[in-house]
Amino acid sequence: MSKHRQDDIIRLGGVKGMPVRRSHRFGQKLQVDPEDLEPIIVDFIQSCKNKAKLVLIGFEMAAEWTYLSEIFPKAIPFFSAWVDLRDIAKDITSSVGVIPGLVSLLQIFGYHWKDLQPSKKDSGGGITDNAGDDAIATYALANALLNSENHERLRFRQECGRIARTFTKKKVYMVSDI
């Protein structure tokens, strides 16, 4: 199929008999009143087949822990440990420098920006969020961080960034001397 024909199919929403692509590729959309959210989350965790303690995996998790402790305190006992993937990226690079954000890290590891961009704008003009999409991005990063070739990519990117910052600082310093 030609590239033009593929683009037309996507633009027009498919061809006869082709199912329409969901706006979110992962997860199930559910509208819930905020007051009902904690019991729904606790029920979901309790419905999981494996009753072992869970490990919470995320990226830059300070906000998540604050949110969990304030909004979902009944969910916290289900987790036996947690892992922050940003900390793992820092350990890989032995860097005290700036670790890129989640999307930038995934791009470094070969994910295409079209697969990572936020979903469609909501009716209020903002960007809608989908926990399923976030979970898949987090899983993809965890998987990518297991690959030693990606460790080298990340170290290389960090070193390039360090060199660029050094050059920029020298350039600014020299201009201010003049």
One Martini backbone bead per residue (centre of mass of N, CA, C, O) as a GRO file, in nm:
protein
  178
    1MET     BB    1   0.098   0.036   0.022
    2SER     BB    2   0.085   0.347   0.001
    3LYS     BB    3   0.156   0.625   0.179
    4HIS     BB    4  -0.091   0.787   0.088
    5ARG     BB    5  -0.302   0.570   0.160
    6GLN     BB    6  -0.233   0.547   0.459
    7ASP     BB    7  -0.293   0.844   0.530
    8ASP     BB    8  -0.591   0.836   0.442
    9ILE     BB    9  -0.688   0.625   0.640
   10ILE     BB   10  -0.617   0.781   0.893
   11ARG     BB   11  -0.764   1.051   0.826
   12LEU     BB   12  -1.056   0.895   0.769
   13GLY     BB   13  -1.079   0.641   0.976
   14GLY     BB   14  -1.074   0.443   0.748
   15VAL     BB   15  -1.231   0.166   0.618
   16LYS     BB   16  -1.441  -0.043   0.522
   17GLY     BB   17  -1.453  -0.248   0.816
   18MET     BB   18  -1.279  -0.067   0.988
   19PRO     BB   19  -1.186   0.001   1.281
   20VAL     BB   20  -1.187   0.233   1.515
   21ARG     BB   21  -0.970   0.422   1.673
   22ARG     BB   22  -0.883   0.473   1.969
   23SER     BB   23  -0.789   0.739   2.164
   24HIS     BB   24  -0.697   0.506   2.354
   25ARG     BB   25  -0.474   0.234   2.363
   26PHE     BB   26  -0.489   0.230   2.685
   27GLY     BB   27  -0.725   0.119   2.862
   28GLN     BB   28  -1.006   0.232   3.059
   29LYS     BB   29  -1.274   0.428   3.043
   30LEU     BB   30  -1.362   0.629   3.341
   31GLN     BB   31  -1.625   0.779   3.517
   32VAL     BB   32  -1.563   0.963   3.825
   33ASP     BB   33  -1.608   1.055   4.126
   34PRO     BB   34  -1.384   1.162   4.353
   35GLU     BB   35  -1.520   1.017   4.605
   36ASP     BB   36  -1.506   0.717   4.444
   37LEU     BB   37  -1.202   0.647   4.383
   38GLU     BB   38  -1.077   0.489   4.617
   39PRO     BB   39  -1.263   0.234   4.616
   40ILE     BB   40  -1.196   0.157   4.323
   41ILE     BB   41  -0.894   0.111   4.361
   42VAL     BB   42  -0.908  -0.097   4.587
   43ASP     BB   43  -1.082  -0.300   4.430
   44PHE     BB   44  -0.881  -0.345   4.203
   45ILE     BB   45  -0.648  -0.453   4.370
   46GLN     BB   46  -0.817  -0.689   4.503
   47SER     BB   47  -0.883  -0.825   4.209
   48CYS     BB   48  -0.623  -0.929   4.186
   49LYS     BB   49  -0.483  -1.234   4.166
   50ASN     BB   50  -0.229  -1.133   4.299
   51LYS     BB   51  -0.171  -1.092   4.659
   52ALA     BB   52   0.076  -0.960   4.654
   53LYS     BB   53   0.285  -0.731   4.689
   54LEU     BB   54   0.337  -0.422   4.558
   55VAL     BB   55   0.506  -0.231   4.303
   56LEU     BB   56   0.588   0.098   4.260
   57ILE     BB   57   0.611   0.251   3.937
   58GLY     BB   58   0.805   0.545   3.834
   59PHE     BB   59   0.830   0.908   3.767
   60GLU     BB   60   0.876   1.120   3.974
   61MET     BB   61   0.729   1.041   4.289
   62ALA     BB   62   0.652   1.266   4.489
   63ALA     BB   63   0.364   1.334   4.392
   64GLU     BB   64   0.244   1.050   4.424
   65TRP     BB   65   0.283   1.024   4.732
   66THR     BB   66   0.117   1.264   4.809
   67TYR     BB   67  -0.143   1.180   4.670
   68LEU     BB   68  -0.181   0.907   4.808
   69SER     BB   69  -0.177   1.009   5.109
   70GLU     BB   70  -0.425   1.214   5.066
   71ILE     BB   71  -0.638   1.042   4.868
   72PHE     BB   72  -0.510   0.712   4.903
   73PRO     BB   73  -0.448   0.565   5.192
   74LYS     BB   74  -0.575   0.268   5.142
   75ALA     BB   75  -0.351   0.185   4.914
   76ILE     BB   76  -0.065   0.172   5.046
   77PRO     BB   77  -0.059  -0.126   5.182
   78PHE     BB   78  -0.021  -0.276   4.893
   79PHE     BB   79   0.272  -0.164   4.915
   80SER     BB   80   0.620  -0.273   4.953
   81ALA     BB   81   0.731  -0.088   4.713
   82TRP     BB   82   0.959   0.136   4.528
   83VAL     BB   83   1.025   0.289   4.194
   84ASP     BB   84   1.251   0.523   4.048
   85LEU     BB   85   1.354   0.578   3.725
   86ARG     BB   86   1.526   0.830   3.764
   87ASP     BB   87   1.727   0.702   3.962
   88ILE     BB   88   1.833   0.493   3.764
   89ALA     BB   89   1.941   0.696   3.557
   90LYS     BB   90   2.141   0.824   3.753
   91ASP     BB   91   2.303   0.566   3.812
   92ILE     BB   92   2.396   0.509   3.521
   93THR     BB   93   2.544   0.808   3.494
   94SER     BB   94   2.656   0.931   3.755
   95SER     BB   95   2.459   1.184   3.788
   96VAL     BB   96   2.401   1.540   3.874
   97GLY     BB   97   2.256   1.608   3.649
   98VAL     BB   98   2.028   1.630   3.403
   99ILE     BB   99   1.747   1.447   3.368
  100PRO     BB  100   1.544   1.355   3.161
  101GLY     BB  101   1.248   1.305   3.071
  102LEU     BB  102   1.040   1.061   2.984
  103VAL     BB  103   1.014   1.127   2.681
  104SER     BB  104   1.316   1.177   2.625
  105LEU     BB  105   1.412   0.898   2.704
  106LEU     BB  106   1.245   0.740   2.498
  107GLN     BB  107   1.379   0.876   2.254
  108ILE     BB  108   1.668   0.780   2.310
  109PHE     BB  109   1.545   0.466   2.293
  110GLY     BB  110   1.354   0.490   2.004
  111TYR     BB  111   1.105   0.645   2.034
  112HIS     BB  112   0.839   0.791   1.889
  113TRP     BB  113   0.680   1.090   1.918
  114LYS     BB  114   0.392   0.991   1.824
  115ASP     BB  115   0.378   0.777   2.069
  116LEU     BB  116   0.414   1.020   2.307
  117GLN     BB  117   0.204   1.203   2.264
  118PRO     BB  118  -0.052   1.346   2.355
  119SER     BB  119  -0.358   1.347   2.351
  120LYS     BB  120  -0.629   1.483   2.294
  121LYS     BB  121  -0.809   1.741   2.328
  122ASP     BB  122  -1.022   1.879   2.523
  123SER     BB  123  -1.305   2.079   2.556
  124GLY     BB  124  -1.121   2.288   2.744
  125GLY     BB  125  -0.815   2.280   2.588
  126GLY     BB  126  -0.675   2.052   2.702
  127ILE     BB  127  -0.501   1.772   2.808
  128THR     BB  128  -0.550   1.456   2.809
  129ASP     BB  129  -0.549   1.185   3.034
  130ASN     BB  130  -0.389   0.849   3.065
  131ALA     BB  131  -0.305   0.595   3.268
  132GLY     BB  132  -0.241   0.379   3.056
  133ASP     BB  133  -0.032   0.541   2.898
  134ASP     BB  134   0.154   0.590   3.141
  135ALA     BB  135   0.210   0.292   3.207
  136ILE     BB  136   0.342   0.222   2.935
  137ALA     BB  137   0.572   0.428   2.950
  138THR     BB  138   0.692   0.317   3.211
  139TYR     BB  139   0.742   0.032   3.109
  140ALA     BB  140   0.925   0.110   2.872
  141LEU     BB  141   1.146   0.234   3.047
  142ALA     BB  142   1.210  -0.009   3.222
  143ASN     BB  143   1.292  -0.186   2.983
  144ALA     BB  144   1.515   0.003   2.867
  145LEU     BB  145   1.695   0.000   3.138
  146LEU     BB  146   1.784  -0.313   3.091
  147ASN     BB  147   1.957  -0.208   2.854
  148SER     BB  148   2.293  -0.159   2.798
  149GLU     BB  149   2.278   0.015   2.540
  150ASN     BB  150   2.110   0.240   2.682
  151HIS     BB  151   2.324   0.326   2.878
  152GLU     BB  152   2.514   0.438   2.663
  153ARG     BB  153   2.322   0.646   2.545
  154LEU     BB  154   2.283   0.806   2.806
  155ARG     BB  155   2.577   0.876   2.860
  156PHE     BB  156   2.623   1.023   2.594
  157ARG     BB  157   2.405   1.241   2.634
  158GLN     BB  158   2.523   1.355   2.897
  159GLU     BB  159   2.799   1.433   2.782
  160CYS     BB  160   2.694   1.626   2.567
  161GLY     BB  161   2.553   1.814   2.768
  162ARG     BB  162   2.806   1.891   2.928
  163ILE     BB  163   2.961   2.015   2.693
  164ALA     BB  164   2.750   2.226   2.613
  165ARG     BB  165   2.746   2.376   2.886
  166THR     BB  166   3.044   2.452   2.891
  167PHE     BB  167   3.046   2.616   2.630
  168THR     BB  168   2.826   2.819   2.711
  169LYS     BB  169   2.966   2.932   2.962
  170LYS     BB  170   3.221   3.036   2.817
  171LYS     BB  171   3.079   3.224   2.620
  172VAL     BB  172   2.945   3.403   2.833
  173TYR     BB  173   3.204   3.482   2.983
  174MET     BB  174   3.348   3.617   2.742
  175VAL     BB  175   3.135   3.834   2.687
  176SER     BB  176   3.147   3.968   2.978
  177ASP     BB  177   3.457   4.062   2.943
  178ILE     BB  178   3.413   4.281   2.700
   0.00000   0.00000   0.00000
